[in-house]
Amino acid sequence: MRLITHNMLQCPVKGCSKDNFPLRIEDAEIENADADFNPQFLKRMLDRIAWGALVQTSFSLGVAKLPESPGDPNDDEFLQTLHHVLLETRVKEGRMVCNGCGHVYPIREGIPNMLLQENEV
Amino acid sequence: MPDFPTPDLSHLTRADFRNVYEPAEDTFLLMDAIEEHPRINLDDDRQRGRDWPSVCLEIGSGSGCVSTFVAKVVGRSNALFLTTDVNPHAARATRRTGEKNEVTLDPVVTDLASALLPRLRHSVDLLIFNPPYVPTESAEVASPLPAPLFSISASWAGGVDGREVVDRFLPFADELLAPEGVFLMVLLEDNAPEEIIREVRERWGWTGRRVKERRAGRERLVIVEFVSGGDAHAG
């Protein structure tokens, strides 16, 4: 699971409406995989990224340091850092935990599993 | 428009296809619609300046063949290619098919688009769904809950008129689609595509039309394209 995907996931448990994003990543096995650097794509994505959640998550995983607010989209160094965090950093194994309801979502073979039990839908 | 080859699926075996829908006529017709779509497949000049789509989402990605094809046509670094499937075998197959064809897909195991909303609200530029559309008994339709034993019938069983999963998804499509977003869906003639096109026009003001049709055995497959409204839709 790349961090760009994590940035799009919110706890889907019915009635869980507080502290349900971002999901806290625990026991993460992190790996890096090279991706083509595409500054145009990154610029287009900037307004679709929940920035605070990304900063918090990358800090908790100890990956590259992002600024507290999005940097200058024409600053190549900022875009390179963003590229690495969003598109090259992956959680291979681990789990996500909802800070609101405590629900645990496993990550196996790089794929998050968001399925719920019957009483949670 | 450039041509693109069918993705390489040689890494998937008979055993994989016991648990994951194997690409068939519907898959190929959907890929044809993608390859012939004037906003998705661009000539070389326009491809260099491409600024759409940024976010693609395929619901029920199965083998991953279609999203891999989309990534090839759009360009692998030009967009995010998210996929969902309720079946973990399919999510793994999707990831592997992307890798085999040197594109990155981002699979999530979930029911339809659950967990991707509200984050992707009005943010999906290109939405794709090859739903379970075969008319069956309601009981055969996939449960959104984790199944102790996954049944391959969930990949095609569509319940009454083959519409149960389609009708459950349409309100999510309205939540997901960005202004002027494109939604491609596979249907059968038996699903009454004209009725669906009329319903979504009345409910959400989308423009819908048939873009491809093909007979496959006793079925008649139809690819329907919906385009969401512009500014009025946003917000």
Coordinates of C-alpha atoms in Angstrom, one line a residue:
Chain A
M1 CA 0.0 0.0 0.0
R2 CA 1.4 3.3 -1.1
L3 CA 1.0 6.3 1.2
I4 CA -1.1 8.0 -1.5
T5 CA -3.6 5.2 -1.1
H6 CA -3.5 5.4 2.7
N7 CA -4.3 9.1 2.3
M8 CA -7.6 8.1 0.6
L9 CA -8.8 5.6 3.2
Q10 CA -11.2 6.5 6.0
C11 CA -12.7 4.1 8.6
P12 CA -16.0 2.9 7.0
V13 CA -17.6 1.5 10.3
K14 CA -21.2 2.7 10.5
G15 CA -21.5 5.4 13.1
C16 CA -17.8 6.0 13.4
S17 CA -17.6 9.7 12.8
K18 CA -14.8 11.0 15.0
D19 CA -11.0 10.6 14.6
N20 CA -11.7 8.2 11.7
F21 CA -9.0 9.7 9.5
P22 CA -6.2 9.1 9.0
L23 CA -6.0 5.5 10.1
R24 CA -3.0 4.9 12.3
I25 CA -0.4 2.6 10.8
E26 CA 1.1 0.0 13.2
D27 CA 3.8 -2.7 13.0
A28 CA 4.6 -1.6 9.5
E29 CA 7.1 -3.3 7.3
I30 CA 8.1 -0.5 4.9
E31 CA 9.6 -0.9 1.5
N32 CA 10.6 1.5 -1.2
A33 CA 9.9 1.0 -4.9
D34 CA 11.0 3.4 -7.6
A35 CA 8.4 5.3 -9.5
D36 CA 8.7 7.6 -12.5
F37 CA 8.9 11.2 -11.3
N38 CA 6.1 13.2 -12.9
P39 CA 5.9 16.8 -11.5
Q40 CA 2.8 17.6 -13.5
F41 CA 0.9 14.8 -11.9
L42 CA 2.1 15.7 -8.5
K43 CA 0.9 19.3 -9.0
R44 CA -2.5 18.1 -10.1
M45 CA -2.7 15.9 -7.0
L46 CA -1.8 18.5 -4.5
D47 CA -5.4 19.7 -3.9
R48 CA -6.6 16.1 -3.5
I49 CA -4.1 15.2 -0.8
A50 CA -5.2 15.6 2.8
W51 CA -1.9 17.3 3.8
G52 CA -2.0 17.1 7.6
A53 CA -2.8 13.4 7.4
L54 CA 0.1 12.8 5.1
V55 CA 2.6 14.8 7.2
Q56 CA 1.4 12.9 10.4
T57 CA 1.6 9.5 8.7
S58 CA 5.0 10.1 7.1
F59 CA 6.3 11.4 10.5
S60 CA 5.0 8.3 12.3
L61 CA 6.7 6.0 9.9
G62 CA 9.9 7.9 10.0
V63 CA 10.1 8.6 6.3
A64 CA 11.2 11.8 4.6
K65 CA 10.3 15.0 6.3
L66 CA 7.4 17.0 4.7
P67 CA 6.7 20.7 5.5
E68 CA 3.8 21.5 7.7
S69 CA 1.9 23.0 4.8
P70 CA 2.3 22.1 1.1
G71 CA 5.4 23.7 -0.4
D72 CA 5.9 25.7 -3.6
P73 CA 4.6 23.4 -6.4
N74 CA 7.4 24.8 -8.6
D75 CA 10.1 23.8 -6.1
D76 CA 11.7 20.7 -7.5
E77 CA 13.2 19.6 -4.2
F78 CA 9.8 19.8 -2.5
L79 CA 8.2 17.8 -5.4
Q80 CA 10.9 15.1 -5.2
T81 CA 10.3 14.7 -1.5
L82 CA 6.5 14.5 -2.0
H83 CA 7.1 12.0 -4.9
H84 CA 9.1 9.8 -2.6
V85 CA 6.6 9.9 0.3
L86 CA 3.4 9.5 -1.8
L87 CA 4.4 7.2 -4.6
E88 CA 7.6 5.3 -3.6
T89 CA 7.0 4.5 0.1
R90 CA 4.9 1.4 0.6
V91 CA 3.6 -0.5 3.6
K92 CA 4.1 -4.2 2.7
E93 CA 2.8 -5.7 5.9
G94 CA 1.2 -4.2 9.0
R95 CA -2.2 -2.9 10.0
M96 CA -4.2 0.3 10.2
V97 CA -6.1 1.2 13.4
C98 CA -9.0 3.7 13.6
N99 CA -8.3 6.3 16.3
G100 CA -12.0 6.7 16.7
C101 CA -13.5 3.2 17.1
G102 CA -10.4 1.1 17.3
H103 CA -11.2 -1.1 14.3
V104 CA -8.1 -2.9 12.9
Y105 CA -7.6 -3.2 9.1
P106 CA -4.9 -5.6 8.1
I107 CA -2.3 -4.9 5.4
R108 CA -1.1 -8.1 3.8
E109 CA 1.2 -8.4 0.7
G110 CA 0.9 -4.7 0.3
I111 CA -2.9 -4.7 0.1
P112 CA -5.2 -3.0 2.7
N113 CA -8.3 -5.0 3.7
M114 CA -11.2 -2.7 4.6
L115 CA -13.9 -5.4 4.9
L116 CA -16.2 -5.2 8.0
Q117 CA -18.2 -7.6 10.0
E118 CA -22.0 -7.8 9.8
N119 CA -22.6 -5.7 12.9
E120 CA -20.4 -2.8 11.6
V121 CA -21.9 -2.2 8.2
Chain B
M1 CA -5.1 7.0 -31.9
P2 CA -2.3 4.7 -30.8
D3 CA -3.0 0.9 -30.4
F4 CA -2.3 -0.9 -27.2
P5 CA -1.8 -4.6 -26.7
T6 CA -3.9 -6.7 -24.3
P7 CA -2.1 -6.9 -21.0
D8 CA 0.1 -9.9 -20.3
L9 CA -1.7 -12.3 -18.0
S10 CA 0.7 -15.2 -18.3
H11 CA 1.6 -15.0 -14.6
L12 CA -2.0 -16.1 -13.7
T13 CA -2.8 -19.8 -13.7
R14 CA -5.8 -22.0 -13.9
A15 CA -5.7 -22.1 -10.1
D16 CA -5.9 -18.3 -10.0
F17 CA -8.9 -18.3 -12.3
R18 CA -10.8 -20.6 -10.0
N19 CA -11.0 -17.7 -7.6
V20 CA -10.8 -14.7 -9.9
Y21 CA -12.9 -13.8 -12.9
E22 CA -11.0 -14.6 -16.1
P23 CA -11.0 -11.9 -18.8
A24 CA -13.7 -12.7 -21.3
E25 CA -15.7 -10.9 -24.1
D26 CA -17.0 -8.3 -21.7
T27 CA -13.5 -7.5 -20.5
F28 CA -12.3 -7.1 -24.1
L29 CA -15.2 -5.0 -25.1
L30 CA -14.5 -2.7 -22.2
M31 CA -10.9 -2.4 -23.2
D32 CA -11.9 -1.6 -26.8
A33 CA -14.2 1.2 -25.4
I34 CA -11.2 2.6 -23.4
E35 CA -8.9 2.4 -26.4
E36 CA -11.4 4.2 -28.6
H37 CA -12.3 6.9 -26.0
P38 CA -11.2 10.3 -27.3
R39 CA -10.5 11.7 -23.8
I40 CA -8.6 8.5 -22.6
N41 CA -6.5 7.6 -25.7
L42 CA -4.7 10.6 -27.0
D43 CA -2.4 11.0 -30.0
D44 CA 1.3 11.7 -29.2
D45 CA 1.1 15.5 -29.3
R46 CA -1.8 15.6 -26.9
Q47 CA -0.4 12.8 -24.7
R48 CA 2.7 15.0 -24.0
G49 CA 0.4 17.7 -22.5
R50 CA -2.1 15.4 -20.8
D51 CA -3.7 16.8 -17.7
W52 CA -6.6 14.3 -17.4
P53 CA -7.4 11.9 -15.7
S54 CA -5.5 12.3 -12.4
V55 CA -7.5 9.8 -10.4
C56 CA -8.8 6.5 -11.9
L57 CA -10.8 4.0 -9.9
E58 CA -12.0 0.6 -11.0
I59 CA -14.6 -1.2 -8.9
G60 CA -14.3 -5.0 -9.0
S61 CA -11.0 -5.1 -10.7
G62 CA -10.8 -9.0 -10.8
S63 CA -7.6 -10.0 -12.6
G64 CA -6.5 -6.3 -13.0
C65 CA -6.5 -6.6 -16.8
V66 CA -8.7 -3.5 -17.4
S67 CA -6.9 -1.2 -15.0
T68 CA -3.5 -2.3 -16.3
F69 CA -4.8 -1.4 -19.8
V70 CA -6.0 2.0 -18.6
A71 CA -2.6 2.7 -17.0
K72 CA -0.9 1.8 -20.3
V73 CA -3.2 4.1 -22.3
V74 CA -3.2 7.0 -19.9
G75 CA 0.5 6.6 -19.1
R76 CA 1.7 5.0 -15.9
S77 CA 3.0 8.1 -14.2
N78 CA 0.1 10.4 -15.3
A79 CA -2.5 9.2 -12.9
L80 CA -3.3 7.2 -9.8
F81 CA -4.9 3.9 -10.6
L82 CA -6.9 2.7 -7.6
T83 CA -8.8 -0.5 -7.7
T84 CA -11.2 -2.2 -5.4
D85 CA -12.5 -5.8 -5.1
V86 CA -14.3 -7.5 -2.3
N87 CA -12.3 -10.7 -3.1
P88 CA -8.7 -10.7 -1.7
H89 CA -7.6 -13.1 -4.4
A90 CA -8.6 -10.6 -7.0
A91 CA -6.8 -7.7 -5.3
R92 CA -3.6 -9.8 -5.3
A93 CA -4.1 -10.8 -9.0
T94 CA -4.7 -7.1 -9.8
R95 CA -1.4 -6.0 -8.1
R96 CA 0.5 -8.8 -9.8
T97 CA -1.0 -8.0 -13.3
G98 CA 0.1 -4.4 -12.8
E99 CA 3.6 -5.6 -11.9
K100 CA 3.9 -8.0 -14.7
N101 CA 3.0 -5.2 -17.2
E102 CA 5.2 -2.6 -15.5
V103 CA 2.5 -0.3 -14.2
T104 CA 1.6 0.4 -10.6
L105 CA -2.0 -0.3 -9.5
D106 CA -3.2 0.4 -6.0
P107 CA -5.7 -2.3 -5.0
V108 CA -7.9 -2.1 -1.9
V109 CA -10.0 -5.0 -0.6
T110 CA -13.4 -3.4 0.1
D111 CA -17.1 -3.5 -0.8
L112 CA -17.6 -1.3 -3.9
A113 CA -16.0 2.1 -2.9
S114 CA -16.4 1.7 0.9
A115 CA -13.6 3.4 2.8
L116 CA -12.7 5.5 -0.2
L117 CA -15.5 7.9 0.6
P118 CA -15.7 10.6 1.7
R119 CA -12.0 11.2 0.8
L120 CA -12.6 10.6 -2.9
R121 CA -15.8 12.7 -3.0
H122 CA -16.1 14.2 -6.4
S123 CA -12.4 13.4 -7.1
V124 CA -12.6 10.4 -9.5
D125 CA -11.9 11.5 -13.0
L126 CA -12.3 8.1 -14.6
L127 CA -14.5 5.5 -13.0
I128 CA -14.8 2.0 -14.4
F129 CA -17.1 -0.9 -13.4
N130 CA -17.6 -4.2 -15.0
P131 CA -20.3 -5.3 -12.5
P132 CA -21.8 -8.7 -11.8
Y133 CA -24.7 -8.2 -14.3
V134 CA -26.1 -11.7 -15.0
P135 CA -29.7 -12.0 -13.9
T136 CA -29.8 -14.5 -11.0
E137 CA -31.5 -15.3 -7.8
S138 CA -30.9 -12.5 -5.2
A139 CA -29.2 -15.1 -2.9
E140 CA -26.3 -15.5 -5.3
V141 CA -25.3 -11.9 -5.2
A142 CA -21.9 -11.3 -3.4
S143 CA -22.1 -10.3 0.2
P144 CA -20.3 -7.1 1.1
L145 CA -19.0 -9.1 4.2
P146 CA -15.9 -11.3 4.3
A147 CA -17.0 -14.6 3.0
P148 CA -15.6 -17.7 4.6
L149 CA -15.4 -19.3 1.2
F150 CA -15.2 -17.0 -1.8
S151 CA -17.5 -18.1 -4.6
I152 CA -16.6 -17.2 -8.2
S153 CA -20.3 -16.7 -8.9
A154 CA -20.0 -13.4 -7.0
S155 CA -18.0 -12.0 -9.9
W156 CA -21.0 -12.4 -12.2
A157 CA -24.3 -12.9 -10.3
G158 CA -26.3 -9.7 -10.5
G159 CA -29.5 -10.7 -8.8
V160 CA -33.0 -9.5 -10.1
D161 CA -32.6 -8.3 -13.7
G162 CA -28.9 -8.3 -13.1
R163 CA -29.4 -4.9 -11.5
E164 CA -28.9 -5.4 -7.8
V165 CA -25.2 -4.6 -7.6
V166 CA -25.4 -1.9 -10.3
D167 CA -28.3 -0.2 -8.5
R168 CA -26.5 -0.3 -5.2
F169 CA -23.4 1.2 -6.7
L170 CA -24.9 4.1 -8.7
P171 CA -25.4 6.5 -5.7
F172 CA -21.7 5.9 -4.9
A173 CA -20.8 6.7 -8.5
D174 CA -22.5 10.1 -8.0
E175 CA -20.5 10.7 -4.9
L176 CA -17.2 9.7 -6.5
L177 CA -17.3 11.4 -9.9
A178 CA -15.4 14.6 -10.4
P179 CA -17.0 17.4 -12.4
E180 CA -17.1 16.2 -16.0
G181 CA -15.8 12.8 -14.9
V182 CA -16.2 9.8 -17.1
F183 CA -17.8 6.6 -15.9
L184 CA -17.7 3.5 -18.1
M185 CA -19.8 0.5 -17.2
V186 CA -20.5 -2.9 -18.7
L187 CA -24.1 -4.0 -19.0
L188 CA -26.2 -6.6 -20.8
E189 CA -29.1 -5.6 -23.0
D190 CA -31.1 -7.6 -20.4
N191 CA -30.2 -5.0 -17.8
A192 CA -32.2 -2.4 -19.7
P193 CA -29.4 0.1 -20.3
E194 CA -31.7 2.8 -21.7
E195 CA -33.7 2.7 -18.5
I196 CA -30.5 3.2 -16.4
I197 CA -29.4 6.0 -18.7
R198 CA -32.7 7.7 -18.2
E199 CA -32.8 7.2 -14.5
V200 CA -29.3 8.7 -13.9
R201 CA -30.1 11.6 -16.1
E202 CA -33.2 12.4 -14.0
R203 CA -31.4 11.8 -10.7
W204 CA -28.1 13.5 -11.3
G205 CA -28.1 15.1 -14.7
W206 CA -25.5 12.8 -16.2
T207 CA -25.3 12.4 -19.9
G208 CA -25.3 8.7 -20.7
R209 CA -24.9 6.8 -24.0
R210 CA -23.9 3.5 -25.5
V211 CA -20.4 3.5 -26.8
K212 CA -19.8 -0.2 -27.7
E213 CA -22.0 -3.2 -28.3
R214 CA -21.2 -6.8 -29.1
R215 CA -23.1 -10.1 -29.2
A216 CA -21.4 -12.8 -27.1
G217 CA -23.2 -16.1 -27.3
R218 CA -26.8 -15.5 -26.1
E219 CA -25.9 -12.2 -24.4
R220 CA -25.7 -8.8 -25.9
L221 CA -23.0 -6.8 -24.2
V222 CA -23.2 -3.0 -24.0
I223 CA -20.6 -0.5 -22.8
V224 CA -22.3 2.6 -21.4
E225 CA -20.5 5.9 -20.9
F226 CA -21.8 8.4 -18.4
V227 CA -20.4 11.9 -18.1
S228 CA -21.2 13.8 -14.9
G229 CA -22.2 17.5 -14.9
G230 CA -19.8 20.3 -14.8
D231 CA -19.7 23.0 -12.1
A232 CA -23.2 22.4 -10.9
H233 CA -22.0 19.0 -9.7
A234 CA -19.1 20.2 -7.7
G235 CA -19.2 21.1 -4.0

